[in-house]
mmCIF file of N, CA and C in Angstrom:
data_model
loop_
_atom_site.group_PDB
_atom_site.id
_atom_site.type_symbol
_atom_site.label_atom_id
_atom_site.label_comp_id
_atom_site.label_asym_id
_atom_site.label_seq_id
_atom_site.Cartn_x
_atom_site.Cartn_y
_atom_site.Cartn_z
ATOM 1 N N UNK G 429 -9.176 -11.502 -0.880
ATOM 2 C CA UNK G 429 -10.232 -12.021 -0.031
ATOM 3 C C UNK G 429 -9.715 -12.270 1.397
ATOM 4 N N UNK G 430 -8.493 -12.770 1.506
ATOM 5 C CA UNK G 430 -7.923 -13.023 2.840
ATOM 6 C C UNK G 430 -7.792 -11.719 3.615
ATOM 7 N N UNK G 431 -7.375 -10.657 2.949
ATOM 8 C CA UNK G 431 -7.229 -9.362 3.628
ATOM 9 C C UNK G 431 -8.566 -8.886 4.165
ATOM 10 N N UNK G 432 -9.617 -9.068 3.374
ATOM 11 C CA UNK G 432 -10.951 -8.655 3.809
ATOM 12 C C UNK G 432 -11.375 -9.429 5.056
ATOM 13 N N UNK G 433 -11.176 -10.748 5.041
ATOM 14 C CA UNK G 433 -11.551 -11.577 6.189
ATOM 15 C C UNK G 433 -10.731 -11.171 7.417
ATOM 16 N N UNK G 434 -9.431 -10.962 7.232
ATOM 17 C CA UNK G 434 -8.592 -10.541 8.357
ATOM 18 C C UNK G 434 -9.033 -9.188 8.908
ATOM 19 N N UNK G 435 -9.395 -8.255 8.032
ATOM 20 C CA UNK G 435 -9.852 -6.942 8.488
ATOM 21 C C UNK G 435 -11.165 -7.041 9.259
ATOM 22 N N UNK G 436 -12.081 -7.879 8.813
ATOM 23 C CA UNK G 436 -13.348 -8.044 9.524
ATOM 24 C C UNK G 436 -13.094 -8.684 10.888
ATOM 25 N N UNK G 437 -12.246 -9.709 10.926
ATOM 26 C CA UNK G 437 -11.908 -10.332 12.210
ATOM 27 C C UNK G 437 -11.166 -9.352 13.118
ATOM 28 N N UNK G 438 -10.320 -8.506 12.523
ATOM 29 C CA UNK G 438 -9.600 -7.473 13.286
ATOM 30 C C UNK G 438 -10.587 -6.512 13.939
ATOM 31 N N UNK G 439 -11.619 -6.120 13.192
ATOM 32 C CA UNK G 439 -12.629 -5.217 13.753
ATOM 33 C C UNK G 439 -13.324 -5.829 14.953
ATOM 34 N N UNK G 440 -13.630 -7.123 14.854
ATOM 35 C CA UNK G 440 -14.407 -7.776 15.897
ATOM 36 C C UNK G 440 -13.537 -8.218 17.072
ATOM 37 N N UNK G 441 -12.449 -8.932 16.770
ATOM 38 C CA UNK G 441 -11.659 -9.572 17.826
ATOM 39 C C UNK G 441 -10.316 -8.904 18.108
ATOM 40 N N UNK G 442 -9.767 -8.184 17.153
ATOM 41 C CA UNK G 442 -8.427 -7.628 17.304
ATOM 42 C C UNK G 442 -8.368 -6.256 17.933
ATOM 43 N N UNK G 443 -9.519 -5.672 18.192
ATOM 44 C CA UNK G 443 -9.534 -4.364 18.834
ATOM 45 C C UNK G 443 -9.513 -3.198 17.868
ATOM 46 N N UNK G 444 -9.698 -3.444 16.590
ATOM 47 C CA UNK G 444 -9.647 -2.377 15.592
ATOM 48 C C UNK G 444 -10.695 -1.301 15.812
ATOM 49 N N UNK G 445 -11.891 -1.702 16.166
ATOM 50 C CA UNK G 445 -12.961 -0.730 16.388
ATOM 51 C C UNK G 445 -12.674 0.125 17.614
ATOM 52 N N UNK G 446 -12.174 -0.493 18.673
ATOM 53 C CA UNK G 446 -11.847 0.248 19.893
ATOM 54 C C UNK G 446 -10.706 1.230 19.624
ATOM 55 N N UNK G 447 -9.684 0.782 18.885
ATOM 56 C CA UNK G 447 -8.572 1.671 18.538
ATOM 57 C C UNK G 447 -9.051 2.855 17.703
ATOM 58 N N UNK G 448 -9.888 2.575 16.719
ATOM 59 C CA UNK G 448 -10.378 3.641 15.849
ATOM 60 C C UNK G 448 -11.204 4.658 16.634
ATOM 61 N N UNK G 449 -12.026 4.186 17.549
ATOM 62 C CA UNK G 449 -12.823 5.106 18.379
ATOM 63 C C UNK G 449 -11.905 5.943 19.259
ATOM 64 N N UNK G 450 -10.889 5.320 19.842
ATOM 65 C CA UNK G 450 -9.934 6.060 20.673
ATOM 66 C C UNK G 450 -9.184 7.124 19.900
ATOM 67 N N UNK G 451 -8.690 6.761 18.728
ATOM 68 C CA UNK G 451 -8.004 7.745 17.894
ATOM 69 C C UNK G 451 -8.972 8.835 17.420
ATOM 70 N N UNK G 452 -10.224 8.475 17.158
ATOM 71 C CA UNK G 452 -11.219 9.465 16.753
ATOM 72 C C UNK G 452 -11.524 10.461 17.861
ATOM 73 N N UNK G 453 -11.622 9.980 19.098
ATOM 74 C CA UNK G 453 -11.851 10.880 20.238
ATOM 75 C C UNK G 453 -10.658 11.804 20.426
ATOM 76 N N UNK G 454 -9.453 11.257 20.280
ATOM 77 C CA UNK G 454 -8.246 12.092 20.378
ATOM 78 C C UNK G 454 -8.238 13.151 19.280
ATOM 79 N N UNK G 455 -8.691 12.793 18.081
ATOM 80 C CA UNK G 455 -8.757 13.763 16.985
ATOM 81 C C UNK G 455 -9.745 14.878 17.296
ATOM 82 N N UNK G 456 -10.900 14.524 17.844
ATOM 83 C CA UNK G 456 -11.884 15.552 18.197
ATOM 84 C C UNK G 456 -11.326 16.517 19.241
ATOM 85 N N UNK G 457 -10.628 15.983 20.234
ATOM 86 C CA UNK G 457 -10.015 16.842 21.253
ATOM 87 C C UNK G 457 -8.986 17.765 20.611
ATOM 88 N N UNK G 458 -8.192 17.224 19.708
ATOM 89 C CA UNK G 458 -7.180 18.046 19.028
ATOM 90 C C UNK G 458 -7.828 19.131 18.164
ATOM 91 N N UNK G 459 -8.952 18.827 17.528
ATOM 92 C CA UNK G 459 -9.635 19.825 16.708
ATOM 93 C C UNK G 459 -10.227 20.935 17.566
ATOM 94 N N UNK G 460 -10.709 20.587 18.747
ATOM 95 C CA UNK G 460 -11.287 21.591 19.641
ATOM 96 C C UNK G 460 -10.209 22.560 20.129
ATOM 97 N N UNK G 461 -9.019 22.067 20.369
ATOM 98 C CA UNK G 461 -7.935 22.900 20.886
ATOM 99 C C UNK G 461 -7.265 23.772 19.820
ATOM 100 N N UNK G 462 -7.710 23.728 18.597
ATOM 101 C CA UNK G 462 -7.322 24.532 17.439
ATOM 102 C C UNK G 462 -5.817 24.477 17.130
ATOM 103 N N UNK G 463 -4.964 24.751 18.097
ATOM 104 C CA UNK G 463 -3.516 24.750 17.844
ATOM 105 C C UNK G 463 -3.037 23.351 17.470
ATOM 106 N N UNK G 464 -3.736 22.345 17.940
ATOM 107 C CA UNK G 464 -3.324 20.971 17.712
ATOM 108 C C UNK G 464 -4.052 20.304 16.540
ATOM 109 N N UNK G 465 -4.585 21.101 15.633
ATOM 110 C CA UNK G 465 -5.301 20.546 14.481
ATOM 111 C C UNK G 465 -4.434 19.591 13.657
ATOM 112 N N UNK G 466 -3.145 19.872 13.408
ATOM 113 C CA UNK G 466 -2.337 18.872 12.673
ATOM 114 C C UNK G 466 -2.282 17.518 13.387
ATOM 115 N N UNK G 467 -2.264 17.540 14.716
ATOM 116 C CA UNK G 467 -2.289 16.284 15.459
ATOM 117 C C UNK G 467 -3.644 15.587 15.297
ATOM 118 N N UNK G 468 -4.711 16.367 15.186
ATOM 119 C CA UNK G 468 -6.034 15.797 14.953
ATOM 120 C C UNK G 468 -6.124 15.113 13.603
ATOM 121 N N UNK G 469 -5.529 15.721 12.589
ATOM 122 C CA UNK G 469 -5.501 15.105 11.264
ATOM 123 C C UNK G 469 -4.709 13.794 11.317
ATOM 124 N N UNK G 470 -3.577 13.819 12.025
ATOM 125 C CA UNK G 470 -2.780 12.599 12.176
ATOM 126 C C UNK G 470 -3.562 11.536 12.940
ATOM 127 N N UNK G 471 -4.322 11.928 13.945
ATOM 128 C CA UNK G 471 -5.131 10.974 14.705
ATOM 129 C C UNK G 471 -6.223 10.355 13.835
ATOM 130 N N UNK G 472 -6.825 11.147 12.964
ATOM 131 C CA UNK G 472 -7.817 10.593 12.046
ATOM 132 C C UNK G 472 -7.179 9.599 11.079
ATOM 133 N N UNK G 473 -5.968 9.911 10.623
ATOM 134 C CA UNK G 473 -5.232 8.990 9.747
ATOM 135 C C UNK G 473 -4.966 7.676 10.490
ATOM 136 N N UNK G 474 -4.569 7.789 11.757
ATOM 137 C CA UNK G 474 -4.329 6.590 12.561
ATOM 138 C C UNK G 474 -5.626 5.819 12.819
ATOM 139 N N UNK G 475 -6.725 6.535 13.000
ATOM 140 C CA UNK G 475 -8.018 5.875 13.192
ATOM 141 C C UNK G 475 -8.393 5.066 11.960
ATOM 142 N N UNK G 476 -8.210 5.658 10.803
ATOM 143 C CA UNK G 476 -8.514 4.961 9.559
ATOM 144 C C UNK G 476 -7.615 3.744 9.376
ATOM 145 N N UNK G 477 -6.338 3.923 9.667
ATOM 146 C CA UNK G 477 -5.369 2.837 9.506
ATOM 147 C C UNK G 477 -5.621 1.721 10.516
ATOM 148 N N UNK G 478 -5.964 2.068 11.741
ATOM 149 C CA UNK G 478 -6.213 1.045 12.752
ATOM 150 C C UNK G 478 -7.557 0.357 12.543
ATOM 151 N N UNK G 479 -8.453 0.973 11.808
ATOM 152 C CA UNK G 479 -9.751 0.365 11.525
ATOM 153 C C UNK G 479 -9.629 -0.741 10.474
ATOM 154 N N UNK G 480 -8.720 -0.571 9.512
ATOM 155 C CA UNK G 480 -8.604 -1.481 8.379
ATOM 156 C C UNK G 480 -7.122 -1.645 8.011
ATOM 157 N N UNK G 481 -6.293 -2.318 8.848
ATOM 158 C CA UNK G 481 -4.845 -2.315 8.641
ATOM 159 C C UNK G 481 -4.324 -3.301 7.592
ATOM 160 N N UNK G 482 -5.038 -4.402 7.381
ATOM 161 C CA UNK G 482 -4.527 -5.412 6.455
ATOM 162 C C UNK G 482 -4.722 -4.951 5.017
ATOM 163 N N UNK G 483 -3.650 -5.028 4.241
ATOM 164 C CA UNK G 483 -3.693 -4.604 2.847
ATOM 165 C C UNK G 483 -3.308 -3.146 2.654
ATOM 166 N N UNK G 484 -2.898 -2.487 3.725
ATOM 167 C CA UNK G 484 -2.448 -1.093 3.630
ATOM 168 C C UNK G 484 -1.132 -0.952 4.373
ATOM 169 N N UNK G 485 -0.364 0.053 3.993
ATOM 170 C CA UNK G 485 0.920 0.289 4.640
ATOM 171 C C UNK G 485 1.152 1.786 4.790
ATOM 172 N N UNK G 486 2.097 2.127 5.607
ATOM 173 C CA UNK G 486 2.423 3.517 5.890
ATOM 174 C C UNK G 486 3.719 3.874 5.175
ATOM 175 N N UNK G 487 3.706 4.964 4.406
ATOM 176 C CA UNK G 487 4.905 5.418 3.692
ATOM 177 C C UNK G 487 5.096 6.916 3.947
ATOM 178 N N UNK G 488 6.339 7.387 3.863
ATOM 179 C CA UNK G 488 6.578 8.824 4.049
ATOM 180 C C UNK G 488 5.979 9.640 2.911
ATOM 181 N N UNK G 489 5.430 10.794 3.260
ATOM 182 C CA UNK G 489 4.934 11.729 2.243
ATOM 183 C C UNK G 489 6.122 12.428 1.620
ATOM 184 N N UNK G 490 6.112 12.583 0.318
ATOM 185 C CA UNK G 490 7.209 13.332 -0.299
ATOM 186 C C UNK G 490 7.073 14.830 -0.024
ATOM 187 N N UNK G 491 8.187 15.457 0.248
ATOM 188 C CA UNK G 491 8.210 16.905 0.402
ATOM 189 C C UNK G 491 7.756 17.439 1.739
ATOM 190 N N UNK G 492 7.800 16.633 2.799
ATOM 191 C CA UNK G 492 7.446 17.176 4.108
ATOM 192 C C UNK G 492 8.625 17.968 4.650
ATOM 193 N N UNK G 493 8.325 18.975 5.440
ATOM 194 C CA UNK G 493 9.361 19.884 5.902
ATOM 195 C C UNK G 493 9.817 19.621 7.321
ATOM 196 N N UNK G 494 10.600 20.555 7.804
ATOM 197 C CA UNK G 494 11.163 20.477 9.148
ATOM 198 C C UNK G 494 10.060 20.619 10.196
ATOM 199 N N UNK G 495 9.037 21.383 9.891
ATOM 200 C CA UNK G 495 7.943 21.579 10.845
ATOM 201 C C UNK G 495 7.274 20.251 11.203
ATOM 202 N N UNK G 496 7.170 19.371 10.231
ATOM 203 C CA UNK G 496 6.597 18.056 10.483
ATOM 204 C C UNK G 496 7.473 17.262 11.449
ATOM 205 N N UNK G 497 8.777 17.349 11.291
ATOM 206 C CA UNK G 497 9.694 16.668 12.203
ATOM 207 C C UNK G 497 9.618 17.213 13.614
ATOM 208 N N UNK G 498 9.537 18.526 13.736
ATOM 209 C CA UNK G 498 9.416 19.150 15.066
ATOM 210 C C UNK G 498 8.091 18.754 15.712
ATOM 211 N N UNK G 499 7.016 18.769 14.930
ATOM 212 C CA UNK G 499 5.706 18.378 15.462
ATOM 213 C C UNK G 499 5.704 16.911 15.872
ATOM 214 N N UNK G 500 6.426 16.065 15.148
ATOM 215 C CA UNK G 500 6.519 14.655 15.524
ATOM 216 C C UNK G 500 7.241 14.476 16.851
ATOM 217 N N UNK G 501 8.266 15.292 17.097
ATOM 218 C CA UNK G 501 8.965 15.226 18.384
ATOM 219 C C UNK G 501 8.007 15.591 19.517
ATOM 220 N N UNK G 502 7.210 16.631 19.309
ATOM 221 C CA UNK G 502 6.211 17.016 20.312
ATOM 222 C C UNK G 502 5.193 15.893 20.502
ATOM 223 N N UNK G 503 4.770 15.282 19.393
ATOM 224 C CA UNK G 503 3.819 14.172 19.437
ATOM 225 C C UNK G 503 4.388 13.009 20.254
ATOM 226 N N UNK G 504 5.653 12.668 20.014
ATOM 227 C CA UNK G 504 6.272 11.553 20.740
ATOM 228 C C UNK G 504 6.268 11.831 22.243
ATOM 229 N N UNK G 505 6.589 13.057 22.612
ATOM 230 C CA UNK G 505 6.658 13.407 24.031
ATOM 231 C C UNK G 505 5.284 13.397 24.699
ATOM 232 N N UNK G 506 4.247 13.835 23.980
ATOM 233 C CA UNK G 506 2.921 13.957 24.579
ATOM 234 C C UNK G 506 2.073 12.698 24.453
ATOM 235 N N UNK G 507 2.098 12.043 23.313
ATOM 236 C CA UNK G 507 1.172 10.936 23.106
ATOM 237 C C UNK G 507 1.796 9.709 22.456
ATOM 238 N N UNK G 508 2.788 9.899 21.632
ATOM 239 C CA UNK G 508 3.302 8.799 20.826
ATOM 240 C C UNK G 508 3.891 7.647 21.604
ATOM 241 N N UNK G 509 4.613 7.941 22.666
ATOM 242 C CA UNK G 509 5.292 6.865 23.392
ATOM 243 C C UNK G 509 4.304 5.932 24.084
ATOM 244 N N UNK G 510 3.227 6.493 24.676
ATOM 245 C CA UNK G 510 2.284 5.603 25.356
ATOM 246 C C UNK G 510 1.373 4.886 24.377
ATOM 247 N N UNK G 511 1.100 5.503 23.213
ATOM 248 C CA UNK G 511 0.333 4.804 22.182
ATOM 249 C C UNK G 511 1.137 3.633 21.631
ATOM 250 N N UNK G 512 2.419 3.877 21.362
ATOM 251 C CA UNK G 512 3.284 2.815 20.856
ATOM 252 C C UNK G 512 3.421 1.695 21.889
ATOM 253 N N UNK G 513 3.557 2.073 23.143
ATOM 254 C CA UNK G 513 3.666 1.076 24.206
ATOM 255 C C UNK G 513 2.398 0.238 24.303
ATOM 256 N N UNK G 514 1.248 0.861 24.157
ATOM 257 C CA UNK G 514 -0.005 0.100 24.207
ATOM 258 C C UNK G 514 -0.113 -0.860 23.027
ATOM 259 N N UNK G 515 0.345 -0.451 21.840
ATOM 260 C CA UNK G 515 0.342 -1.349 20.686
ATOM 261 C C UNK G 515 1.312 -2.510 20.899
ATOM 262 N N UNK G 516 2.463 -2.245 21.509
ATOM 263 C CA UNK G 516 3.438 -3.306 21.767
ATOM 264 C C UNK G 516 2.877 -4.313 22.773
ATOM 265 N N UNK G 517 2.280 -3.821 23.848
ATOM 266 C CA UNK G 517 1.701 -4.719 24.853
ATOM 267 C C UNK G 517 0.570 -5.549 24.245
ATOM 268 N N UNK G 518 -0.297 -4.903 23.475
ATOM 269 C CA UNK G 518 -1.390 -5.632 22.831
ATOM 270 C C UNK G 518 -0.850 -6.641 21.820
ATOM 271 N N UNK G 519 0.178 -6.258 21.064
ATOM 272 C CA UNK G 519 0.769 -7.169 20.084
ATOM 273 C C UNK G 519 1.395 -8.380 20.731
ATOM 274 N N UNK G 520 2.120 -8.179 21.817
ATOM 275 C CA UNK G 520 2.736 -9.315 22.523
ATOM 276 C C UNK G 520 1.664 -10.226 23.098
ATOM 277 N N UNK G 521 0.639 -9.643 23.702
ATOM 278 C CA UNK G 521 -0.415 -10.475 24.291
ATOM 279 C C UNK G 521 -1.197 -11.236 23.219
ATOM 280 N N UNK G 522 -1.395 -10.636 22.046
ATOM 281 C CA UNK G 522 -2.099 -11.342 20.975
ATOM 282 C C UNK G 522 -1.236 -12.438 20.364
ATOM 283 N N UNK G 523 0.067 -12.253 20.353
ATOM 284 C CA UNK G 523 0.964 -13.253 19.779
ATOM 285 C C UNK G 523 1.144 -14.473 20.680
ATOM 286 N N UNK G 524 0.585 -14.455 21.868
ATOM 287 C CA UNK G 524 0.685 -15.616 22.749
ATOM 288 C C UNK G 524 -0.145 -16.799 22.250
ATOM 289 N N UNK G 525 -1.113 -16.536 21.387
ATOM 290 C CA UNK G 525 -1.906 -17.615 20.805
ATOM 291 C C UNK G 525 -1.653 -17.656 19.304
ATOM 292 N N UNK G 526 -1.793 -18.798 18.722
ATOM 293 C CA UNK G 526 -1.548 -18.946 17.278
ATOM 294 C C UNK G 526 -2.577 -18.150 16.483
ATOM 295 N N UNK G 527 -3.804 -18.159 16.915
ATOM 296 C CA UNK G 527 -4.862 -17.436 16.203
ATOM 297 C C UNK G 527 -4.635 -15.928 16.269
ATOM 298 N N UNK G 528 -4.059 -15.440 17.358
ATOM 299 C CA UNK G 528 -3.858 -14.004 17.531
ATOM 300 C C UNK G 528 -2.622 -13.447 16.859
ATOM 301 N N UNK G 529 -1.759 -14.293 16.294
ATOM 302 C CA UNK G 529 -0.510 -13.810 15.709
ATOM 303 C C UNK G 529 -0.731 -12.765 14.607
ATOM 304 N N UNK G 530 -1.651 -12.965 13.658
ATOM 305 C CA UNK G 530 -1.838 -11.915 12.644
ATOM 306 C C UNK G 530 -2.277 -10.577 13.242
ATOM 307 N N UNK G 531 -3.090 -10.643 14.308
ATOM 308 C CA UNK G 531 -3.538 -9.411 14.951
ATOM 309 C C UNK G 531 -2.411 -8.764 15.748
ATOM 310 N N UNK G 532 -1.547 -9.581 16.328
ATOM 311 C CA UNK G 532 -0.369 -9.049 17.002
ATOM 312 C C UNK G 532 0.565 -8.357 16.033
ATOM 313 N N UNK G 533 0.755 -8.974 14.866
ATOM 314 C CA UNK G 533 1.590 -8.361 13.830
ATOM 315 C C UNK G 533 0.982 -7.043 13.364
ATOM 316 N N UNK G 534 -0.347 -6.992 13.253
ATOM 317 C CA UNK G 534 -1.006 -5.737 12.869
ATOM 318 C C UNK G 534 -0.776 -4.666 13.924
ATOM 319 N N UNK G 535 -0.773 -5.042 15.192
ATOM 320 C CA UNK G 535 -0.476 -4.072 16.249
ATOM 321 C C UNK G 535 0.960 -3.587 16.149
ATOM 322 N N UNK G 536 1.890 -4.487 15.863
ATOM 323 C CA UNK G 536 3.286 -4.083 15.689
ATOM 324 C C UNK G 536 3.438 -3.162 14.480
ATOM 325 N N UNK G 537 2.608 -3.370 13.461
ATOM 326 C CA UNK G 537 2.632 -2.518 12.274
ATOM 327 C C UNK G 537 2.142 -1.103 12.588
ATOM 328 N N UNK G 538 1.311 -0.975 13.612
ATOM 329 C CA UNK G 538 0.788 0.329 14.013
ATOM 330 C C UNK G 538 1.746 1.113 14.912
ATOM 331 N N UNK G 539 2.790 0.471 15.425
ATOM 332 C CA UNK G 539 3.731 1.143 16.328
ATOM 333 C C UNK G 539 4.433 2.322 15.647
ATOM 334 N N UNK G 540 5.037 2.154 14.452
ATOM 335 C CA UNK G 540 5.677 3.327 13.827
ATOM 336 C C UNK G 540 4.696 4.449 13.522
ATOM 337 N N UNK G 541 3.463 4.089 13.198
ATOM 338 C CA UNK G 541 2.448 5.110 12.933
ATOM 339 C C UNK G 541 2.104 5.862 14.202
ATOM 340 N N UNK G 542 2.072 5.164 15.323
ATOM 341 C CA UNK G 542 1.741 5.813 16.594
ATOM 342 C C UNK G 542 2.879 6.709 17.078
ATOM 343 N N UNK G 543 4.104 6.337 16.774
ATOM 344 C CA UNK G 543 5.250 7.141 17.224
ATOM 345 C C UNK G 543 5.458 8.357 16.331
ATOM 346 N N UNK G 544 5.387 8.209 15.029
ATOM 347 C CA UNK G 544 5.787 9.255 14.081
ATOM 348 C C UNK G 544 4.704 9.438 13.014
ATOM 349 N N UNK G 545 3.517 9.969 13.352
ATOM 350 C CA UNK G 545 2.396 9.994 12.399
ATOM 351 C C UNK G 545 2.423 11.127 11.379
ATOM 352 N N UNK G 546 3.043 12.233 11.724
ATOM 353 C CA UNK G 546 3.022 13.382 10.804
ATOM 354 C C UNK G 546 4.051 13.158 9.693
ATOM 355 N N UNK G 547 3.677 13.519 8.481
ATOM 356 C CA UNK G 547 4.571 13.315 7.345
ATOM 357 C C UNK G 547 4.476 11.902 6.786
ATOM 358 N N UNK G 548 3.436 11.169 7.170
ATOM 359 C CA UNK G 548 3.217 9.809 6.694
ATOM 360 C C UNK G 548 1.875 9.757 5.985
ATOM 361 N N UNK G 549 1.744 8.793 5.089
ATOM 362 C CA UNK G 549 0.455 8.573 4.450
ATOM 363 C C UNK G 549 0.181 7.070 4.357
ATOM 364 N N UNK G 550 -1.076 6.722 4.407
ATOM 365 C CA UNK G 550 -1.492 5.332 4.323
ATOM 366 C C UNK G 550 -1.827 5.035 2.861
ATOM 367 N N UNK G 551 -1.185 3.979 2.313
ATOM 368 C CA UNK G 551 -1.403 3.610 0.920
ATOM 369 C C UNK G 551 -1.707 2.108 0.861
ATOM 370 N N UNK G 552 -2.341 1.663 -0.231
ATOM 371 C CA UNK G 552 -2.556 0.219 -0.388
ATOM 372 C C UNK G 552 -1.220 -0.517 -0.486
ATOM 373 N N UNK G 553 -1.161 -1.674 0.153
ATOM 374 C CA UNK G 553 0.058 -2.492 0.106
ATOM 375 C C UNK G 553 0.192 -3.107 -1.285
ATOM 376 N N UNK G 554 1.434 -3.269 -1.727
ATOM 377 C CA UNK G 554 1.618 -3.865 -3.064
ATOM 378 C C UNK G 554 1.230 -5.323 -3.100
#
């Protein structure tokens, strides 16, 4: 029940809806450019994760290859570093208040996903 309440508050006050819309727009752009479709799939995964982060975690997919690692390097150079930086800035600013600490922690939880999204999957937290 606490996870549900935190997720609803995250949608309203923590910026979850804005993040999900941003990642969704990035996914649409990636799908239009055809060559970047794997990045679009990763952006949709990030949109889903940023929409409902409490009670879920990011784990490596078993059996991913070298191509995923190379694509992640390209992702970091083009988009990952500024996405991660925006999550860090938002997390620090949210942690300045006691009420915002859980939302700041959720932003920090999204940093590894923003940096290295390919070869990862979102699963329910234990």
